[in-house]
XYZ file of C-alpha atoms in Angstrom:
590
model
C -0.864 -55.252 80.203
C -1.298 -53.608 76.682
C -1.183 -56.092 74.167
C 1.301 -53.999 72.218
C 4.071 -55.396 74.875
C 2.480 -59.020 74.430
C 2.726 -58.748 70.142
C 6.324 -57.726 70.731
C 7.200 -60.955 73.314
C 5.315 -63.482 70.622
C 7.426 -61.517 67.810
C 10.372 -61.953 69.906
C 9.714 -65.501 70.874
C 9.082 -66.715 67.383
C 12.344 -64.942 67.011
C 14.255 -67.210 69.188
C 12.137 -69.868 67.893
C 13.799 -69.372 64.295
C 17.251 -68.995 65.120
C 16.756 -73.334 67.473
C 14.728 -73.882 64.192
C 17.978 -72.628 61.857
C 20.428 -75.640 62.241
C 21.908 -77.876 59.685
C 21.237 -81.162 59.462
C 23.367 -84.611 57.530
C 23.173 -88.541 57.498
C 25.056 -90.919 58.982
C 26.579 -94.426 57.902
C 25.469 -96.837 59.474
C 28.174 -98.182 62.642
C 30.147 -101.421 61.957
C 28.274 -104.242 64.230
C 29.980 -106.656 66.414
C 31.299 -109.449 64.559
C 30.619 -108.291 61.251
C 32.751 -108.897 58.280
C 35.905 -106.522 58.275
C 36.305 -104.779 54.804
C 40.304 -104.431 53.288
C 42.347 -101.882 55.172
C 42.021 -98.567 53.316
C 45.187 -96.250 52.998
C 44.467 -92.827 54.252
C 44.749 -90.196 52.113
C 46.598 -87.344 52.923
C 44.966 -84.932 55.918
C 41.842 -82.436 54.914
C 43.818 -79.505 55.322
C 47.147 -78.178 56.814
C 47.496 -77.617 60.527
C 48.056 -73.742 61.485
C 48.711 -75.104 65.049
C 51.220 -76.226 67.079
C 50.148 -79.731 66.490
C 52.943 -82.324 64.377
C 52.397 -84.108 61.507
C 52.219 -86.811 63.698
C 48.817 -85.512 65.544
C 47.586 -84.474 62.078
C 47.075 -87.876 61.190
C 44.479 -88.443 63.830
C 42.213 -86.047 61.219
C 42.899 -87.933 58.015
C 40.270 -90.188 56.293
C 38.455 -93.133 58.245
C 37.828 -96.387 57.908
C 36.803 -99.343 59.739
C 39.009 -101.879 59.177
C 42.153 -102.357 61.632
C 45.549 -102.381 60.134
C 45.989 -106.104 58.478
C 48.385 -107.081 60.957
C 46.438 -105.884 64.026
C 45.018 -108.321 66.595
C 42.338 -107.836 68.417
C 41.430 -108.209 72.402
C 37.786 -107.898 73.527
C 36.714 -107.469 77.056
C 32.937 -106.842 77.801
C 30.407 -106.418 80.511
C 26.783 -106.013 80.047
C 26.785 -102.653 78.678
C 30.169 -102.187 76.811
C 32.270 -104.639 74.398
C 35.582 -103.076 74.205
C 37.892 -104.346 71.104
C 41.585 -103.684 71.827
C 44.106 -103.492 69.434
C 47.916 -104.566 69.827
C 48.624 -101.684 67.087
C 49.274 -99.108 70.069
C 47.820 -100.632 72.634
C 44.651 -98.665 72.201
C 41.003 -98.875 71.772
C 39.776 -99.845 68.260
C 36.118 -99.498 69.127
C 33.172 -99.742 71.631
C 30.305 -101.467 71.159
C 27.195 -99.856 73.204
C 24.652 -102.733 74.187
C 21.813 -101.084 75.127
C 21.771 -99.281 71.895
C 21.041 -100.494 68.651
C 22.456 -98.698 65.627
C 19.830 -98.873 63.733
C 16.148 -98.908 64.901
C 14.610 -102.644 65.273
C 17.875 -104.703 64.469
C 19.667 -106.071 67.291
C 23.539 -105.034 66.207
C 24.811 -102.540 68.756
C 25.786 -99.094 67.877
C 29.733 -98.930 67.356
C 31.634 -95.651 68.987
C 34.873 -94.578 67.355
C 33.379 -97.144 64.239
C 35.019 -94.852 61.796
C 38.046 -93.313 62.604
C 41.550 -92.644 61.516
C 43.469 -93.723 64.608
C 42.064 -96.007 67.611
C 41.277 -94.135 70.662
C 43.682 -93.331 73.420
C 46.347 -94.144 70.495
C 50.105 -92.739 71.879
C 50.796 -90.296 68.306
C 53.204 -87.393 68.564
C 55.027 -89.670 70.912
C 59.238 -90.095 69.853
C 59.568 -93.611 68.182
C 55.888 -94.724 68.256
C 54.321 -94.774 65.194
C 51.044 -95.691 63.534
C 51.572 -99.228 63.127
C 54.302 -99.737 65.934
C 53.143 -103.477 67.544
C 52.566 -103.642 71.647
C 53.074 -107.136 73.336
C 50.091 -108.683 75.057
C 51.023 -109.454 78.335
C 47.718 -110.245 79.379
C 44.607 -110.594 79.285
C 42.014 -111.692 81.916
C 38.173 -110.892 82.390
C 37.999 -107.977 82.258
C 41.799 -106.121 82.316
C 44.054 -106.100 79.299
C 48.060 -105.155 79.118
C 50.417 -104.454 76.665
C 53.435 -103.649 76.606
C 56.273 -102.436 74.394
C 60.009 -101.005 74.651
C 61.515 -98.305 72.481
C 64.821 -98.224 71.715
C 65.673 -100.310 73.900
C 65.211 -96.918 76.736
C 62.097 -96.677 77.366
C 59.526 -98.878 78.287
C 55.630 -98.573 77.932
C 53.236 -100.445 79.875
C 49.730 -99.910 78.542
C 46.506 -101.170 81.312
C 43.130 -101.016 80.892
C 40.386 -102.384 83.157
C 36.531 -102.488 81.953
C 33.964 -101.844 85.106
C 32.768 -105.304 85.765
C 28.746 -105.739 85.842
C 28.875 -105.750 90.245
C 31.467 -102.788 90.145
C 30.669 -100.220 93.288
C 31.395 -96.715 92.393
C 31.920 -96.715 89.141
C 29.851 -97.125 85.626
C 29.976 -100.151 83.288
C 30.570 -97.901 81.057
C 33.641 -96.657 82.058
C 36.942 -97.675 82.064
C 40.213 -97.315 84.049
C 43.090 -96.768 82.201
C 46.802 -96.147 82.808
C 50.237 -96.246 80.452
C 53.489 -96.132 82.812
C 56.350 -95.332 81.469
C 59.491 -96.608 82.621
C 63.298 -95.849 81.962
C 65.279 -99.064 81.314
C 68.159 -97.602 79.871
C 71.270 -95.387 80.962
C 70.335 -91.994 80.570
C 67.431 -89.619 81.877
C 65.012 -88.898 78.921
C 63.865 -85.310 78.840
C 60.382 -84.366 79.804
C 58.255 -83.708 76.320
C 54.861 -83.693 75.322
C 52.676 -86.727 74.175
C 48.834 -86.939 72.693
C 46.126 -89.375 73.141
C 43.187 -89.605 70.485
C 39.798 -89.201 72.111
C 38.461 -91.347 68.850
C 36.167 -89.742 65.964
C 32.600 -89.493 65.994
C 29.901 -89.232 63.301
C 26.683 -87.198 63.342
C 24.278 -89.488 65.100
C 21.158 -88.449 62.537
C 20.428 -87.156 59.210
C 19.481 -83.592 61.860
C 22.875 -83.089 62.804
C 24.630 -81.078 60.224
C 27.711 -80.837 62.425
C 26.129 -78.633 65.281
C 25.832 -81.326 67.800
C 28.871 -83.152 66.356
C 31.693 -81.420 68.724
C 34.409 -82.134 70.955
C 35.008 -80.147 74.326
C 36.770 -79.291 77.761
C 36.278 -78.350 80.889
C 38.514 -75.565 82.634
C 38.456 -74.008 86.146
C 34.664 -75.213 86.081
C 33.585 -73.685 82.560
C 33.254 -75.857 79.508
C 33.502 -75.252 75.811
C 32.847 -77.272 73.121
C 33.956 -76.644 69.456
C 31.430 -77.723 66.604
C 32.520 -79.894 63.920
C 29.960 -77.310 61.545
C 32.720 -74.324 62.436
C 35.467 -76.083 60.874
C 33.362 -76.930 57.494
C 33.743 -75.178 54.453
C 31.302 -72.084 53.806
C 29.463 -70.478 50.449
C 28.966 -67.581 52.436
C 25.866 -65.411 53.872
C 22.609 -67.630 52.293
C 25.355 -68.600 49.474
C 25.732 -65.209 48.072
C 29.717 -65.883 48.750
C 29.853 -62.814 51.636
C 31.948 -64.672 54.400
C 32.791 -67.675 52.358
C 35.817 -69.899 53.270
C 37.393 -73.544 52.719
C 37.317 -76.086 55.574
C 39.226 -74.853 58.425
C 42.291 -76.949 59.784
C 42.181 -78.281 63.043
C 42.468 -76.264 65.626
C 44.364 -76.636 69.298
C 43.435 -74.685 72.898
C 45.976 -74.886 75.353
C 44.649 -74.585 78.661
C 44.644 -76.937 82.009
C 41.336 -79.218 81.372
C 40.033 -81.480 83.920
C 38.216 -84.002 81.494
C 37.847 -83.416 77.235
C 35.487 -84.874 75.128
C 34.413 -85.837 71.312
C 30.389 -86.598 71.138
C 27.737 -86.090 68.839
C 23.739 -85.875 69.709
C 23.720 -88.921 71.969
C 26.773 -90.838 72.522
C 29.817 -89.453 74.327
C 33.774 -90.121 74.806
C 35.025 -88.410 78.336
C 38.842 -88.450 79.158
C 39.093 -87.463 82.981
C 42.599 -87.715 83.618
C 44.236 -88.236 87.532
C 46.177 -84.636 86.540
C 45.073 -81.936 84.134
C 45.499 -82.268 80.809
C 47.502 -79.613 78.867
C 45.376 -79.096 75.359
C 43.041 -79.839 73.015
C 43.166 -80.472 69.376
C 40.360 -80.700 67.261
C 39.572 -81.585 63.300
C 37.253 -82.817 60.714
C 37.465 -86.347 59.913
C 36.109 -87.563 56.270
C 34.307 -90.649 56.940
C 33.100 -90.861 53.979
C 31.947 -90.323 50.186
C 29.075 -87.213 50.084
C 25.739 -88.546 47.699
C 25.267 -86.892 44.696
C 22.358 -84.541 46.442
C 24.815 -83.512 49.180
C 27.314 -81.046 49.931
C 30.772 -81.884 51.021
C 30.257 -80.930 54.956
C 27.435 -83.784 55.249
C 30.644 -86.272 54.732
C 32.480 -85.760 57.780
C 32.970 -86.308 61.498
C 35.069 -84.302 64.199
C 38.143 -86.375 66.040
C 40.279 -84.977 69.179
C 43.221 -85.252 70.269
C 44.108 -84.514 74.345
C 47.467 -82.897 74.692
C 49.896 -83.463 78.332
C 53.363 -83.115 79.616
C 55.301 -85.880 80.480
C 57.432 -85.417 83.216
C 61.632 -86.172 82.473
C 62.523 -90.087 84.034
C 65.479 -90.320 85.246
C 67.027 -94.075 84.785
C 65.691 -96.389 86.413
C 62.535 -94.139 87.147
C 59.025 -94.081 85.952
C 56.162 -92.004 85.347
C 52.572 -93.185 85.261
C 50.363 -91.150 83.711
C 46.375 -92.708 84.566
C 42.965 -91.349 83.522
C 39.086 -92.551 83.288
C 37.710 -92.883 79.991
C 33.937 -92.913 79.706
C 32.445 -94.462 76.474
C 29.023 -94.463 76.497
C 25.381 -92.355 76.076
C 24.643 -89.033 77.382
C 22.403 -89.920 80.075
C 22.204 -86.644 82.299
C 20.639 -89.112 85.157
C 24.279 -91.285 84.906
C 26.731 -88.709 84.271
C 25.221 -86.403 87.135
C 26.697 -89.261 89.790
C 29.131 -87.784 91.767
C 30.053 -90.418 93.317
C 31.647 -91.699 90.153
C 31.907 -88.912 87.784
C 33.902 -86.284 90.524
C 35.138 -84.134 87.801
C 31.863 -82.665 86.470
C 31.656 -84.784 83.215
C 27.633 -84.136 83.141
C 28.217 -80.647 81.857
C 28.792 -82.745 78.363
C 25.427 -82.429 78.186
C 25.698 -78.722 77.154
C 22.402 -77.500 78.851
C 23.491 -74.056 78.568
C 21.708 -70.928 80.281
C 18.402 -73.094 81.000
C 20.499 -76.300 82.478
C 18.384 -75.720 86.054
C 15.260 -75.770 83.944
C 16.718 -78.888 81.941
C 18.133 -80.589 84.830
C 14.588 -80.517 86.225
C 12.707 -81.662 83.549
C 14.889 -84.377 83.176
C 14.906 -85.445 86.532
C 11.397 -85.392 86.779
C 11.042 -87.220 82.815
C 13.233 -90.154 84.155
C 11.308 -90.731 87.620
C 7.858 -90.718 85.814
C 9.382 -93.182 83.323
C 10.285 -95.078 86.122
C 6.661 -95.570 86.727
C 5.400 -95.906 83.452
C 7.803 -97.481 81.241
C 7.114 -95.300 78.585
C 8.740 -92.265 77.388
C 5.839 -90.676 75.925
C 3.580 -90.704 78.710
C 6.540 -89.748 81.197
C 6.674 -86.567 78.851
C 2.719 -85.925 79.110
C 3.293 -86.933 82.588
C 6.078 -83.937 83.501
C 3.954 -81.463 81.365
C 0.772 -81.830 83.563
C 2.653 -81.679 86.673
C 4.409 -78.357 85.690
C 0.915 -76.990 84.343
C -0.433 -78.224 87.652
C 2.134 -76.798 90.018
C 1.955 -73.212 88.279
C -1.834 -73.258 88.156
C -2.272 -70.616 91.476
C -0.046 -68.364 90.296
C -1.444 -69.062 86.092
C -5.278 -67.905 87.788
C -4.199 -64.848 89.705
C -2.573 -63.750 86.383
C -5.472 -64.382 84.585
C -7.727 -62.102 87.091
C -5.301 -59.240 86.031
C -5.776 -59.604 82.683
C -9.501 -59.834 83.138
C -9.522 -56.644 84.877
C -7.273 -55.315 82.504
C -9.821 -56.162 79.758
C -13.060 -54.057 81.970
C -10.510 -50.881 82.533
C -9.671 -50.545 78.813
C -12.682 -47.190 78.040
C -11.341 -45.726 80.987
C -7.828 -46.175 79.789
C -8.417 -44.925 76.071
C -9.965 -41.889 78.127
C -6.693 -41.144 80.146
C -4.693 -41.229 77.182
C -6.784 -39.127 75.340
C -6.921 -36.414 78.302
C -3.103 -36.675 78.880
C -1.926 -37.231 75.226
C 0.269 -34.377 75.520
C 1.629 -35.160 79.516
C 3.379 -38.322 79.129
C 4.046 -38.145 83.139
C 0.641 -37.166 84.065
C -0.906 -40.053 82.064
C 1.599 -42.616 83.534
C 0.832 -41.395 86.903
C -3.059 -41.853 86.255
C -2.578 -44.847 84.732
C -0.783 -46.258 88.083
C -3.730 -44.577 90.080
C -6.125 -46.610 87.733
C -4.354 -49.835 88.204
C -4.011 -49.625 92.319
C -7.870 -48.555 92.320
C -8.867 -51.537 91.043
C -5.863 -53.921 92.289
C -4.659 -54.332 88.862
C -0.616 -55.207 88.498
C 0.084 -54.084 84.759
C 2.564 -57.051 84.097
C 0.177 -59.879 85.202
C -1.395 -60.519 81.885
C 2.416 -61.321 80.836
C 3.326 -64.555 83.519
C 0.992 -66.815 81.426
C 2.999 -65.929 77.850
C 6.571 -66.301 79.868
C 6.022 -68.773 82.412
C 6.692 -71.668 79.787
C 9.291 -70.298 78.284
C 11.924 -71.476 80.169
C 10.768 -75.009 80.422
C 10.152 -74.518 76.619
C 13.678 -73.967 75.732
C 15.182 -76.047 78.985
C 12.911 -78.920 77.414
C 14.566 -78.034 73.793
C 18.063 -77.876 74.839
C 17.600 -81.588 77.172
C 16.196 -83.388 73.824
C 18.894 -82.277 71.893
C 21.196 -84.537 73.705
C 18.774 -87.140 76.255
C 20.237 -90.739 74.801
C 17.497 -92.183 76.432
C 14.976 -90.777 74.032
C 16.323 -92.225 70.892
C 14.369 -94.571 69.154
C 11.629 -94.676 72.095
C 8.611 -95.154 70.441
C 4.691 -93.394 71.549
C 1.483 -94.206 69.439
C 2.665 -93.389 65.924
C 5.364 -92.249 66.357
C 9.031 -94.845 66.072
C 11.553 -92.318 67.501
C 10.748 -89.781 70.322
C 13.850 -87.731 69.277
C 12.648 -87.580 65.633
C 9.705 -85.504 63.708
C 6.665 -88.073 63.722
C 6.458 -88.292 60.332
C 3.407 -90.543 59.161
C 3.871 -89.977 55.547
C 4.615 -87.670 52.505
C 2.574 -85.730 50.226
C 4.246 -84.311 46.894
C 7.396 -84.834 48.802
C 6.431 -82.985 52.376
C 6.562 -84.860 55.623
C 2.823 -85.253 57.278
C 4.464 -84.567 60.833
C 0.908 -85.314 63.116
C 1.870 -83.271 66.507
C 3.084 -80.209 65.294
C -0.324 -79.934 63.365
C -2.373 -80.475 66.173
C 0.077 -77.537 68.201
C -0.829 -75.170 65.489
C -4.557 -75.796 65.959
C -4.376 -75.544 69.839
C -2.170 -72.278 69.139
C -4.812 -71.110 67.000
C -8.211 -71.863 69.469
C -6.257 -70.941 72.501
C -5.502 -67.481 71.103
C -8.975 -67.177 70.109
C -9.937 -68.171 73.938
C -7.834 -65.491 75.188
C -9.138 -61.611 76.436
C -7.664 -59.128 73.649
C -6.589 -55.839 76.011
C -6.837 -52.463 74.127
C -5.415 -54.238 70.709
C -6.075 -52.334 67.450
C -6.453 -53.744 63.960
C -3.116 -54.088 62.588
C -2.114 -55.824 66.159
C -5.006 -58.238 65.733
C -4.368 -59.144 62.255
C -0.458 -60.068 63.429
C -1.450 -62.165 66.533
C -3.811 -63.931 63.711
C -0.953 -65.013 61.959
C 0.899 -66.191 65.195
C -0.061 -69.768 64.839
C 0.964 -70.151 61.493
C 4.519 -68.992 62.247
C 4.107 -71.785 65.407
C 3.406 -74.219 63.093
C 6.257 -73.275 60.570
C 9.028 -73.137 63.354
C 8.067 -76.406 64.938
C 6.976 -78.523 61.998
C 10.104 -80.518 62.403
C 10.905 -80.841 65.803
C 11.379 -83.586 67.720
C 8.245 -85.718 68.817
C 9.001 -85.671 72.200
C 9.477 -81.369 71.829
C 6.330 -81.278 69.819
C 4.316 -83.625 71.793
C 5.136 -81.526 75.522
C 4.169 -78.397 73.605
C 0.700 -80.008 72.248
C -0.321 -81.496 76.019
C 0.761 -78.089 77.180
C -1.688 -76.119 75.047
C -4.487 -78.668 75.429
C -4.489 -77.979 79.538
C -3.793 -74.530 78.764
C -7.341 -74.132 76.665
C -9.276 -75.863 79.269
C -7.381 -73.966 81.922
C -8.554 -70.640 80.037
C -12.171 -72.095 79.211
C -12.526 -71.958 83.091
C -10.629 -68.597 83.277
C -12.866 -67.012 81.184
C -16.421 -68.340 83.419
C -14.608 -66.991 87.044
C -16.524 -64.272 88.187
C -14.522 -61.236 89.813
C -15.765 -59.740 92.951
C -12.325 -58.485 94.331
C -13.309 -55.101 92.611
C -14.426 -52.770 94.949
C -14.249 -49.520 92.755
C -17.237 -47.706 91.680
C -18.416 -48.691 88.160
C -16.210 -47.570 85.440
C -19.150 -46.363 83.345
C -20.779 -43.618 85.915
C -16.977 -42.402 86.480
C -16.316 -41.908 83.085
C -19.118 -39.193 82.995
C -16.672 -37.038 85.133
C -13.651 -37.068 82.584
C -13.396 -34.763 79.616
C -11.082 -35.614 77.144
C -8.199 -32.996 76.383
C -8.923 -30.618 73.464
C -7.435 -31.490 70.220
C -4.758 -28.773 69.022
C -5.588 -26.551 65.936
């Protein structure tokens, strides 16, 4: 293949590599732990900006500040399992929080990370709703192991029965961390009551990492099996093109899609909220959340969350008559390996994981990742582990590519003589060039399968650690956190990141390994410069990223190193040399 084509894939490649490598990145506060003192209620302040949709004031104030505290006159229910504790609130009848078990908030303390920690309303809060307001108070009817009612009656009309049941730990299909939920509501009085629509909060979520800079920090929906997901990062204010101003805006106000959806969501990098409810849901409303004061060195944007709010028609009640309106709500990490169950979740909810256009790629490498952890009970080595099988299994095909290029590399004098003799037939070189190639059982694009064989699995590996829960805080060698840049130390203020050096030096000898087909000198000096952009674009990537890119160049230099000793006798042509006596070059025109 002439190396021209292969400059312009690397160029192209580093391209893509830029725009992965071109996303903002904030802190979080640290989640409220179970049990922990309860700071003084906070009054919200009024919401970021004014709604330009259909939603109410009332939905509006599901965006306003957050805080942690519950209302002073709240009282809270917890229900747990071995995976979820689940604080209830009688403020609603909702879901003040969910502590996560298995997952610390902070790496190496034992306090479990809090979902929907900070927020402005509890989740699956009633709002927009006639007569129920922030603060309205829900009788406890009960509560027993692991199933929690309330109740309350408005007006003395309409009655509201409010159940929730937490997957106990020997549940059969279904998660732990799920939960069943279901709010009936129930004419008592002597006239129908119209149908109308109501809301539910999904909760608010904060960036997960100081990475996220409101790109992974979305909510979503699913509709007639296709998803999207709106990032908390499009709603932030803007300086414009590289802050020259071009494009600038203020923060957006939340924004609504109306469209059947079969399950919505609010996430960030790891940790999820799914509503599936038993009937479509009618919309989606999304804002920013302020959860809390930006540092001195930071702009505004790194200060907030995203919140959602799930839209659906009640149905009118006749007296006497109910309604029951009953959903699924998953609280819990993105774990592609537990949301891909479709035994539990029937609705699709593993397309949260946004894998995108390489999800068959990701799905693999995940699948294969959590069954060599299985074995080894280590993250790290289940990574090095799924590289060398890959390398292993695409080895054939990686050698018989490698023979083209090598034959490539012998026919390059009698291709500079071709072109020269058919400079000025375009056609008749092309056709002579075929001739060349089928002589000598050369196939023109086999040089490029080693170059774009790992690209998938590249990017399908990239777009699975941007959202693999089980890779936070994992630690290998050195490094604390699989899903973070292994950063050793600092020198005059830059990270030492270890892996991402040791890619740039395997970039750099396994180019230097590789057969250079018919390059010239300004092609050479750019492919010289290739490993320095390598090490630029990945120098803070995840470990986990860096450290399947490193193994992968390591096999791929020893694979070459025995590449470049195979001896070709497949080659049946006469020697190039003695038939290049026969060709005269085309005279040059005056």
């Amino acid at each position: 293949m002439d190396k021209k084509n292969t400059v312009i894939g690397v160029l192209l490649l580093a391209g893509a590599f830029v725009a992965l490598y071109l996303t903002p990145k904030p802190p979080q506060p640290p989640p409220r732990p179970p049990g922990a003192a309860v700071p003084a209620a906070t009054t919200p302040t009024a919401p970021v900006s004014p709604s330009l949709s259909p939603a109410s004031p009332n939905v509006e104030r599901a965006f306003e500040t957050a805080t942690q505290a519950p209302v002073a006159s709240a009282t809270l229910t917890t229900l747990s399992n071995d995976y979820i504790e689940v604080h209830f609130t009688n403020l609603g009848g909702a879901i003040h929080d969910v502590a996560l078990k298995k997952y610390p908030a902070v790496q190496g303390k034992p306090e479990a990370y809090i979902f929907n920690g900070l927020h402005a309303d509890p989740m699956l809060a009633l709002i927009d709703f006639p007569g129920v307001r922030r603060d309205t108070a829900f009788e406890l009817v009960s509560a027993a192991a692991n199933e929690v009612v309330y109740r309350a009656v408005l007006n003395g009309e309409l009655e509201i029965t409010r159940h929730y049941i937490v997957a106990s730990n020997d549940g059969k299909n279904t998660d732990r961390y799920q939960l069943r939920h279901e709010t009936t509501f129930r004419n008592v009085g002597e006239r129908s009551i119209p149908a109308q629509r109501l809301a539910l909060t999904l909760g608010t979520v904060a960036p997960a990492n100081r990475f996220d800079t409101g790109a992974y920090t979305t909510t979503g929906y699913s509709t007639n099996g296709k998803q999207k997901f709106i990032m908390r990062a499009s709603l932030d204010s803007s300086r414009g093109f590289f802050g020259t101003g071009i494009g600038a805006h203020g923060a957006r106000p939340p924004v609504t899609n109306l469209e059947p959806m079969t399950w919505t969501t609010v996430k960030n990098q790891f940790f999820a909220a799914i509503l599936a409810p038993d009937e479509p849901a009618t919309g989606l409303i999304t804002g920013r959340v302020k959860i809390r004061d930006p540092l001195p060195s930071e702009d505004e944007n790194h200060a907030y969350g995203i919140s959602g709010v799930t839209q659906f028609d009640l149905k009118a009640i006749e007296p006497r008559g109910e309604t029951k309106l009953g959903m699924n709500f998953y609280v819990g990490p993105k774990e592609y390996d537990r949301l891909s169950d479709v035994e539990v979740f029937k609705a699709g909810q593993d397309k949260v994981m946004e894998f995108g256009f390489f999800k068959f790629f990701s799905q693999l490498l995940n699948k294969m990742m959590t069954w060599a952890h299985g074995f080894v009970g280590n993250w790290g080595v289940a990574v090095i582990l799924t590289t060398l099988t890959l390398k292993i299994a695409t080895l054939p095909l990686t050698l018989k590519a490698s023979k083209s290029m090598k034959r490539m590399q012998k026919l390059a004098p009698e291709m500079k003589i071709i072109r020269e003799k058919y400079k000025d037939s375009p056609q008749k070189q092309q056709s002579a060039m075929m001739e060349l190639y089928k002589q000598h059982k050369v196939n023109p694009l086999g040089g490029c399968i080693p170059m774009l064989l790992p690209m998938p699995f590249f990017f399908g590996f990239y777009t699975m650690l941007q959202s693999t829960a089980e890779l936070r805080f994992a630690p290998f060698l050195w490094a604390p956190d699989l899903s973070a840049p292994d950063t050793v130390g600092h020198i005059l203020g830059v990270p030492i990141n270890i892996l991402p050096l040791l890619l740039g030096a395997t970039t750099f000898l396994q180019m230097h390994l590789t057969p250079v087909v018919n390059m010239d000198k300004t092609q050479a000096a750019m492919m010289k410069f290739t490993p320095l952009i390598f090490l630029v674009i990945c120098y803070n990537f995840s470990c986990a990223l860096s450290l399947y890119s490193t193994v992968n160049g390591l096999f791929t230099i020893v694979q070459q190193l025995y590449i470049n000793r195979m001896k070709d006798d497949g080659d049946p042509t006469p020697a190039i040399n003695d038939r290049l006596k026969n060709v005269t070059p085309a005279k040059k025109k005056k």
